[in-house]
């Protein structure tokens, strides 16, 4: 509807072709939400113009007009979908602006994890694909370690906005721990730079008569008024993307106030990120992988408890269905691995081919990795870990070559994509896909969860970040069957009640989106949900940024936007 007007106000592209609308109606979630138009801003001036355009339209009475940023659309919760203007950041707003080494300092993720050294910084535009950004940081031996399993697909803007995390999160935490500062366009259509502030800096900012000044005043007031409730509301897990990270804004012990925490994980509902400054760590040269084969899920809790006594960088898991998919669709699995690797890969996969043929497949494969610059130290640690779990009588292997190590990690990283690309007749249905439970509660939680799931006739795969108690359960469902929607709506609150019982998080990294926003009261209670509403109101009083996510989303939205039998 506004295509011609939009073309006049930005330098970038504007599209509303049938194929564009079709593409931007989907991400990796179970939803389909047709937008009205897609814009591709060239730079932050274009983003500012777009925010001002939406404000103007609202003043003219077009109350439905809104702006939803998008990276590559790999979100599994429907975060990048909306009905009005979708703003694709990846076409033009991409590029790594600077990578530099900094004087080393020690940092620690705020829950769990051990201290590590921060050695570098990088400035990067939000639409940059992580894979391209990583190439630039690695040139200096540096890495942003909280990359997701979708690292070859997604953009850094999407990673920040979902508070992404991945295989190294056990040691390094999530995106929120690595964002140093952000440039953002706020609701007044102006760009601001935000980072941690002292109390004095906050007081000075709060006096400014602009959107940032208003937000500083309101958020400070909000966190002080709800100090005790927020401390209690913070999920007791080492990962969380649910709600707004409002409990992390005010750091009492350091006397600092940090508004970046309300952009990280906010799914573009508080404003548009136009530049990211990340902290980086040095790449450690040596790694040793211990692979453990399990016969059933019940062995997980004890194994996790034993392994977490070690200084692991990574503790990941995937199940037999995942391996079967990798073997069955071996050609597409190899697609982005480079032709030179094909024969080596085939040779490496012989044991898995044999397992499939002979039926000797383990139920679960656990990857425990030690990383350091000292190869003798990690060899010793891997051997010690192997001895420590020997009483469990599990098959284990310490991996000798990088090629074999990469094979295991490639299966883990590609697990969801393989499944969603090849689930004929059925579709991947991420709706209870990202729960995190403190590993100490796994022995009680897991049996209750599997009992609940067994009440439904559903094929599902399990893969995930075991060290964080973060298991991705992905059912394959038939969206042509009307029962599918009912199962999703019935099972979600049951599973989330269990999550609440064990003080977990509904979503560690995939975020709330359309699928979980309606369940926020179940997890946090009405009082904290009201705090979330006040956060949204402070940043976006007119509700122009990605409406319906984090605040205001309903069960009806799930029903309305769930993929329909005809799609
Ligand atoms: C195969 C597969 C594996 C995955 N594995 C993981 C995993 O291990 N860990 C993990 O964390 N996630 C994982 N994900 C989920 C997803 O890939 C990540 O959340 C990813 O970081 C999203 O990036 P994107 O560029 O696709 O963002 P999008 O999907 O386009 O957007 C995600 C959210 O960010 C918002 N957003 C995007 N750009 C901006 C911006 N500039 N300003 C403000 N908001 C913005 C969007 O509005 C949306 O709400 C996986 C997904 C797939 C398909």
Short mmCIF file of N, CA, C and O in Angstrom, two decimals, residues 39-118:
data_model
loop_
_atom_site.label_atom_id
_atom_site.label_comp_id
_atom_site.label_asym_id
_atom_site.label_seq_id
_atom_site.Cartn_x
_atom_site.Cartn_y
_atom_site.Cartn_z
N UNK A 39 11.16 -3.71 3.11
CA UNK A 39 12.12 -2.64 2.81
C UNK A 39 13.53 -3.13 3.13
O UNK A 39 13.73 -3.96 4.02
N UNK A 40 14.49 -2.60 2.37
CA UNK A 40 15.89 -3.01 2.53
C UNK A 40 16.72 -1.75 2.74
O UNK A 40 17.21 -1.16 1.76
N UNK A 41 16.87 -1.29 3.98
CA UNK A 41 17.57 -0.01 4.20
C UNK A 41 19.03 -0.09 3.79
O UNK A 41 19.68 -1.11 3.98
N UNK A 42 19.54 1.03 3.24
CA UNK A 42 20.96 1.10 2.83
C UNK A 42 21.84 1.39 4.03
O UNK A 42 22.96 0.92 4.11
N UNK A 43 21.33 2.21 4.96
CA UNK A 43 22.15 2.62 6.09
C UNK A 43 21.26 3.09 7.23
O UNK A 43 20.02 3.06 7.12
N UNK A 44 21.87 3.59 8.29
CA UNK A 44 21.04 3.98 9.45
C UNK A 44 20.19 5.20 9.14
O UNK A 44 19.15 5.42 9.78
N UNK A 45 20.60 6.02 8.16
CA UNK A 45 19.74 7.16 7.77
C UNK A 45 18.40 6.62 7.22
O UNK A 45 17.34 7.17 7.50
N UNK A 46 18.48 5.55 6.45
CA UNK A 46 17.25 4.92 5.94
C UNK A 46 16.40 4.38 7.10
O UNK A 46 15.17 4.50 7.10
N UNK A 47 17.07 3.76 8.08
CA UNK A 47 16.31 3.21 9.22
C UNK A 47 15.60 4.35 9.95
O UNK A 47 14.41 4.25 10.31
N UNK A 48 16.31 5.46 10.14
CA UNK A 48 15.71 6.62 10.82
C UNK A 48 14.48 7.11 10.04
O UNK A 48 13.42 7.38 10.61
N UNK A 49 14.66 7.19 8.69
CA UNK A 49 13.55 7.67 7.86
C UNK A 49 12.35 6.73 7.97
O UNK A 49 11.19 7.18 8.00
N UNK A 50 12.62 5.44 8.08
CA UNK A 50 11.51 4.46 8.15
C UNK A 50 10.75 4.60 9.47
O UNK A 50 9.52 4.52 9.51
N UNK A 51 11.50 4.80 10.56
CA UNK A 51 10.82 4.95 11.86
C UNK A 51 9.97 6.23 11.84
O UNK A 51 8.81 6.23 12.28
N UNK A 52 10.52 7.27 11.26
CA UNK A 52 9.75 8.53 11.18
C UNK A 52 8.52 8.36 10.29
O UNK A 52 7.45 8.90 10.57
N UNK A 53 8.67 7.59 9.24
CA UNK A 53 7.55 7.31 8.33
C UNK A 53 6.41 6.61 9.10
O UNK A 53 5.23 6.99 8.99
N UNK A 54 6.79 5.60 9.88
CA UNK A 54 5.75 4.86 10.63
C UNK A 54 5.07 5.79 11.64
O UNK A 54 3.84 5.78 11.78
N UNK A 55 5.86 6.63 12.30
CA UNK A 55 5.27 7.59 13.23
C UNK A 55 4.26 8.50 12.53
O UNK A 55 3.17 8.77 13.05
N UNK A 56 4.65 8.96 11.33
CA UNK A 56 3.76 9.86 10.58
C UNK A 56 2.46 9.14 10.20
O UNK A 56 1.36 9.68 10.35
N UNK A 57 2.61 7.90 9.77
CA UNK A 57 1.42 7.13 9.39
C UNK A 57 0.49 6.94 10.60
O UNK A 57 -0.74 6.99 10.48
N UNK A 58 1.10 6.68 11.75
CA UNK A 58 0.27 6.55 12.96
C UNK A 58 -0.51 7.83 13.23
O UNK A 58 -1.70 7.80 13.54
N UNK A 59 0.20 8.97 13.06
CA UNK A 59 -0.49 10.27 13.29
C UNK A 59 -1.63 10.45 12.30
O UNK A 59 -2.65 11.08 12.60
N UNK A 60 -1.46 9.88 11.10
CA UNK A 60 -2.52 10.01 10.08
C UNK A 60 -3.65 8.99 10.28
O UNK A 60 -4.56 8.90 9.48
N UNK A 61 -3.52 8.18 11.33
CA UNK A 61 -4.62 7.26 11.65
C UNK A 61 -4.43 5.83 11.17
O UNK A 61 -5.34 5.01 11.31
N UNK A 62 -3.25 5.53 10.60
CA UNK A 62 -2.99 4.14 10.18
C UNK A 62 -2.41 3.37 11.36
O UNK A 62 -1.21 3.16 11.45
N UNK A 63 -3.27 2.93 12.26
CA UNK A 63 -2.80 2.38 13.54
C UNK A 63 -2.16 1.00 13.43
O UNK A 63 -1.53 0.52 14.35
N UNK A 64 -2.37 0.37 12.28
CA UNK A 64 -1.81 -0.98 12.13
C UNK A 64 -0.38 -0.97 11.59
O UNK A 64 0.27 -2.01 11.51
N UNK A 65 0.12 0.21 11.17
CA UNK A 65 1.45 0.23 10.54
C UNK A 65 2.54 0.03 11.60
O UNK A 65 2.53 0.69 12.64
N UNK A 66 3.45 -0.88 11.30
CA UNK A 66 4.54 -1.15 12.25
C UNK A 66 5.79 -1.54 11.47
O UNK A 66 5.75 -1.70 10.25
N UNK A 67 6.90 -1.71 12.19
CA UNK A 67 8.19 -1.98 11.58
C UNK A 67 8.85 -3.16 12.29
O UNK A 67 9.06 -3.11 13.51
N UNK A 68 9.16 -4.20 11.52
CA UNK A 68 9.77 -5.40 12.12
C UNK A 68 11.10 -5.69 11.44
O UNK A 68 11.14 -5.98 10.23
N UNK A 69 12.19 -5.60 12.21
CA UNK A 69 13.49 -5.90 11.59
C UNK A 69 13.67 -7.39 11.37
O UNK A 69 13.08 -8.22 12.06
N UNK A 70 14.51 -7.71 10.39
CA UNK A 70 14.76 -9.12 10.08
C UNK A 70 16.20 -9.27 9.59
O UNK A 70 16.72 -8.41 8.88
N UNK A 71 16.83 -10.37 10.02
CA UNK A 71 18.17 -10.71 9.52
C UNK A 71 17.99 -11.71 8.40
O UNK A 71 17.55 -11.38 7.30
N UNK A 72 18.25 -13.02 8.74
CA UNK A 72 18.09 -14.04 7.70
C UNK A 72 16.80 -14.84 7.89
O UNK A 72 16.53 -15.78 7.15
N UNK A 73 16.03 -14.52 8.94
CA UNK A 73 14.77 -15.24 9.12
C UNK A 73 14.96 -16.69 9.54
O UNK A 73 14.16 -17.55 9.16
N UNK A 74 15.98 -16.98 10.36
CA UNK A 74 16.13 -18.34 10.87
C UNK A 74 15.50 -18.50 12.26
O UNK A 74 15.66 -19.53 12.91
N UNK A 75 14.79 -17.47 12.68
CA UNK A 75 14.15 -17.51 14.00
C UNK A 75 13.16 -18.68 14.05
O UNK A 75 12.42 -18.93 13.11
N UNK A 76 13.15 -19.38 15.18
CA UNK A 76 12.26 -20.55 15.30
C UNK A 76 11.00 -20.22 16.10
O UNK A 76 10.16 -21.10 16.30
N UNK A 77 10.90 -18.98 16.60
CA UNK A 77 9.73 -18.63 17.39
C UNK A 77 8.77 -17.70 16.65
O UNK A 77 7.76 -17.27 17.20
N UNK A 78 9.11 -17.34 15.41
CA UNK A 78 8.26 -16.41 14.65
C UNK A 78 8.59 -14.96 14.92
O UNK A 78 7.81 -14.06 14.55
N UNK A 79 9.76 -14.71 15.50
CA UNK A 79 10.14 -13.34 15.89
C UNK A 79 10.27 -12.39 14.73
O UNK A 79 10.03 -11.18 14.87
N UNK A 80 10.62 -12.90 13.56
CA UNK A 80 10.87 -11.97 12.45
C UNK A 80 9.65 -11.80 11.54
O UNK A 80 9.75 -11.21 10.46
N UNK A 81 8.50 -12.34 11.96
CA UNK A 81 7.29 -12.25 11.13
C UNK A 81 6.34 -11.18 11.66
O UNK A 81 6.17 -11.04 12.87
N UNK A 82 5.72 -10.46 10.74
CA UNK A 82 4.66 -9.52 11.14
C UNK A 82 3.84 -9.10 9.91
O UNK A 82 4.19 -9.44 8.79
N UNK A 83 2.77 -8.38 10.18
CA UNK A 83 1.80 -8.12 9.11
C UNK A 83 2.07 -6.83 8.32
O UNK A 83 1.45 -6.60 7.28
N UNK A 84 2.92 -5.96 8.82
CA UNK A 84 3.04 -4.64 8.20
C UNK A 84 4.36 -4.53 7.41
O UNK A 84 4.56 -5.28 6.47
N UNK A 85 5.28 -3.65 7.85
CA UNK A 85 6.53 -3.46 7.09
C UNK A 85 7.62 -4.34 7.70
O UNK A 85 7.92 -4.25 8.89
N UNK A 86 8.22 -5.19 6.86
CA UNK A 86 9.37 -5.99 7.30
C UNK A 86 10.63 -5.31 6.77
O UNK A 86 10.68 -4.92 5.59
N UNK A 87 11.62 -5.14 7.65
CA UNK A 87 12.84 -4.43 7.27
C UNK A 87 14.01 -5.41 7.25
O UNK A 87 14.52 -5.80 8.31
N UNK A 88 14.41 -5.83 6.06
CA UNK A 88 15.51 -6.81 5.92
C UNK A 88 16.84 -6.06 5.99
O UNK A 88 17.17 -5.26 5.12
N UNK A 89 17.61 -6.38 7.03
CA UNK A 89 18.88 -5.67 7.26
C UNK A 89 20.04 -6.31 6.49
O UNK A 89 21.13 -5.75 6.45
N UNK A 90 19.81 -7.51 5.94
CA UNK A 90 20.95 -8.28 5.44
C UNK A 90 21.40 -7.88 4.03
O UNK A 90 22.52 -8.14 3.64
N UNK A 91 20.52 -7.22 3.24
CA UNK A 91 20.90 -6.92 1.86
C UNK A 91 21.99 -5.84 1.80
O UNK A 91 22.96 -5.97 1.06
N UNK A 92 21.82 -4.78 2.57
CA UNK A 92 22.79 -3.67 2.47
C UNK A 92 23.53 -3.36 3.79
O UNK A 92 24.67 -2.93 3.75
N UNK A 93 22.87 -3.56 4.91
CA UNK A 93 23.50 -3.10 6.16
C UNK A 93 24.40 -4.18 6.73
O UNK A 93 24.19 -4.69 7.84
N UNK A 94 25.39 -4.56 5.93
CA UNK A 94 26.28 -5.63 6.38
C UNK A 94 27.73 -5.23 6.17
O UNK A 94 28.05 -4.42 5.29
N UNK A 95 28.59 -5.80 6.99
CA UNK A 95 30.03 -5.53 6.88
C UNK A 95 30.66 -5.42 8.26
O UNK A 95 30.03 -4.94 9.20
N UNK A 96 31.90 -5.91 8.34
CA UNK A 96 32.64 -5.80 9.59
C UNK A 96 33.46 -4.51 9.52
O UNK A 96 34.27 -4.34 8.60
N UNK A 97 33.23 -3.59 10.44
CA UNK A 97 33.83 -2.27 10.34
C UNK A 97 35.23 -2.22 10.94
O UNK A 97 36.10 -1.50 10.47
N UNK A 98 35.44 -2.99 12.00
CA UNK A 98 36.74 -2.94 12.69
C UNK A 98 36.90 -4.17 13.57
O UNK A 98 35.94 -4.61 14.21
N UNK A 99 38.10 -4.73 13.58
CA UNK A 99 38.43 -5.80 14.54
C UNK A 99 39.75 -5.39 15.17
O UNK A 99 40.70 -5.06 14.46
N UNK A 100 39.82 -5.38 16.50
CA UNK A 100 41.11 -4.99 17.11
C UNK A 100 41.36 -5.77 18.39
O UNK A 100 40.41 -6.23 19.05
N UNK A 101 42.64 -5.91 18.71
CA UNK A 101 43.00 -6.53 19.99
C UNK A 101 42.89 -5.47 21.07
O UNK A 101 43.13 -4.29 20.80
N UNK A 102 42.52 -5.86 22.28
CA UNK A 102 42.48 -4.91 23.39
C UNK A 102 43.28 -5.50 24.55
O UNK A 102 43.58 -6.68 24.57
N UNK A 103 43.60 -4.63 25.51
CA UNK A 103 44.33 -5.09 26.69
C UNK A 103 43.44 -6.12 27.39
O UNK A 103 42.27 -5.86 27.66
N UNK A 104 43.98 -7.29 27.62
CA UNK A 104 43.16 -8.39 28.14
C UNK A 104 42.56 -8.09 29.51
O UNK A 104 43.20 -7.48 30.35
N UNK A 105 41.33 -8.50 29.68
CA UNK A 105 40.75 -8.44 31.03
C UNK A 105 39.88 -9.67 31.24
O UNK A 105 39.45 -10.34 30.28
N UNK A 106 39.62 -9.96 32.51
CA UNK A 106 38.91 -11.19 32.83
C UNK A 106 37.41 -10.92 32.94
O UNK A 106 36.99 -9.90 33.47
N UNK A 107 36.62 -11.82 32.41
CA UNK A 107 35.15 -11.69 32.47
C UNK A 107 34.56 -13.06 32.79
O UNK A 107 35.20 -14.08 32.57
N UNK A 108 33.31 -13.06 33.27
CA UNK A 108 32.67 -14.33 33.62
C UNK A 108 31.20 -14.20 33.27
O UNK A 108 30.61 -13.15 33.52
N UNK A 109 30.60 -15.23 32.65
CA UNK A 109 29.15 -15.12 32.42
C UNK A 109 28.43 -14.98 33.75
O UNK A 109 28.91 -15.51 34.76
N UNK A 110 27.31 -14.27 33.78
CA UNK A 110 26.78 -13.90 35.09
C UNK A 110 26.17 -15.06 35.86
O UNK A 110 26.04 -15.02 37.06
N UNK A 111 25.77 -16.14 35.16
CA UNK A 111 25.37 -17.34 35.90
C UNK A 111 26.19 -18.50 35.35
O UNK A 111 26.25 -18.70 34.15
N UNK A 112 26.80 -19.27 36.25
CA UNK A 112 27.56 -20.45 35.81
C UNK A 112 28.81 -20.04 35.07
O UNK A 112 29.17 -18.85 35.02
N UNK A 113 29.48 -21.01 34.47
CA UNK A 113 30.68 -20.72 33.70
C UNK A 113 31.85 -20.30 34.56
O UNK A 113 31.70 -19.99 35.74
N UNK A 114 33.03 -20.31 33.94
CA UNK A 114 34.24 -19.90 34.66
C UNK A 114 34.79 -18.65 33.99
O UNK A 114 34.38 -18.29 32.89
N UNK A 115 35.73 -17.99 34.66
CA UNK A 115 36.30 -16.76 34.08
C UNK A 115 37.08 -17.07 32.81
O UNK A 115 37.62 -18.15 32.65
N UNK A 116 37.09 -16.10 31.92
CA UNK A 116 37.87 -16.21 30.69
C UNK A 116 38.41 -14.82 30.37
O UNK A 116 37.94 -13.83 30.93
N UNK A 117 39.38 -14.77 29.45
CA UNK A 117 39.99 -13.48 29.11
C UNK A 117 39.36 -12.89 27.86
O UNK A 117 39.23 -13.58 26.85
N UNK A 118 38.94 -11.63 27.94
CA UNK A 118 38.48 -10.91 26.74
C UNK A 118 39.71 -10.26 26.12
O UNK A 118 40.47 -9.58 26.81
#
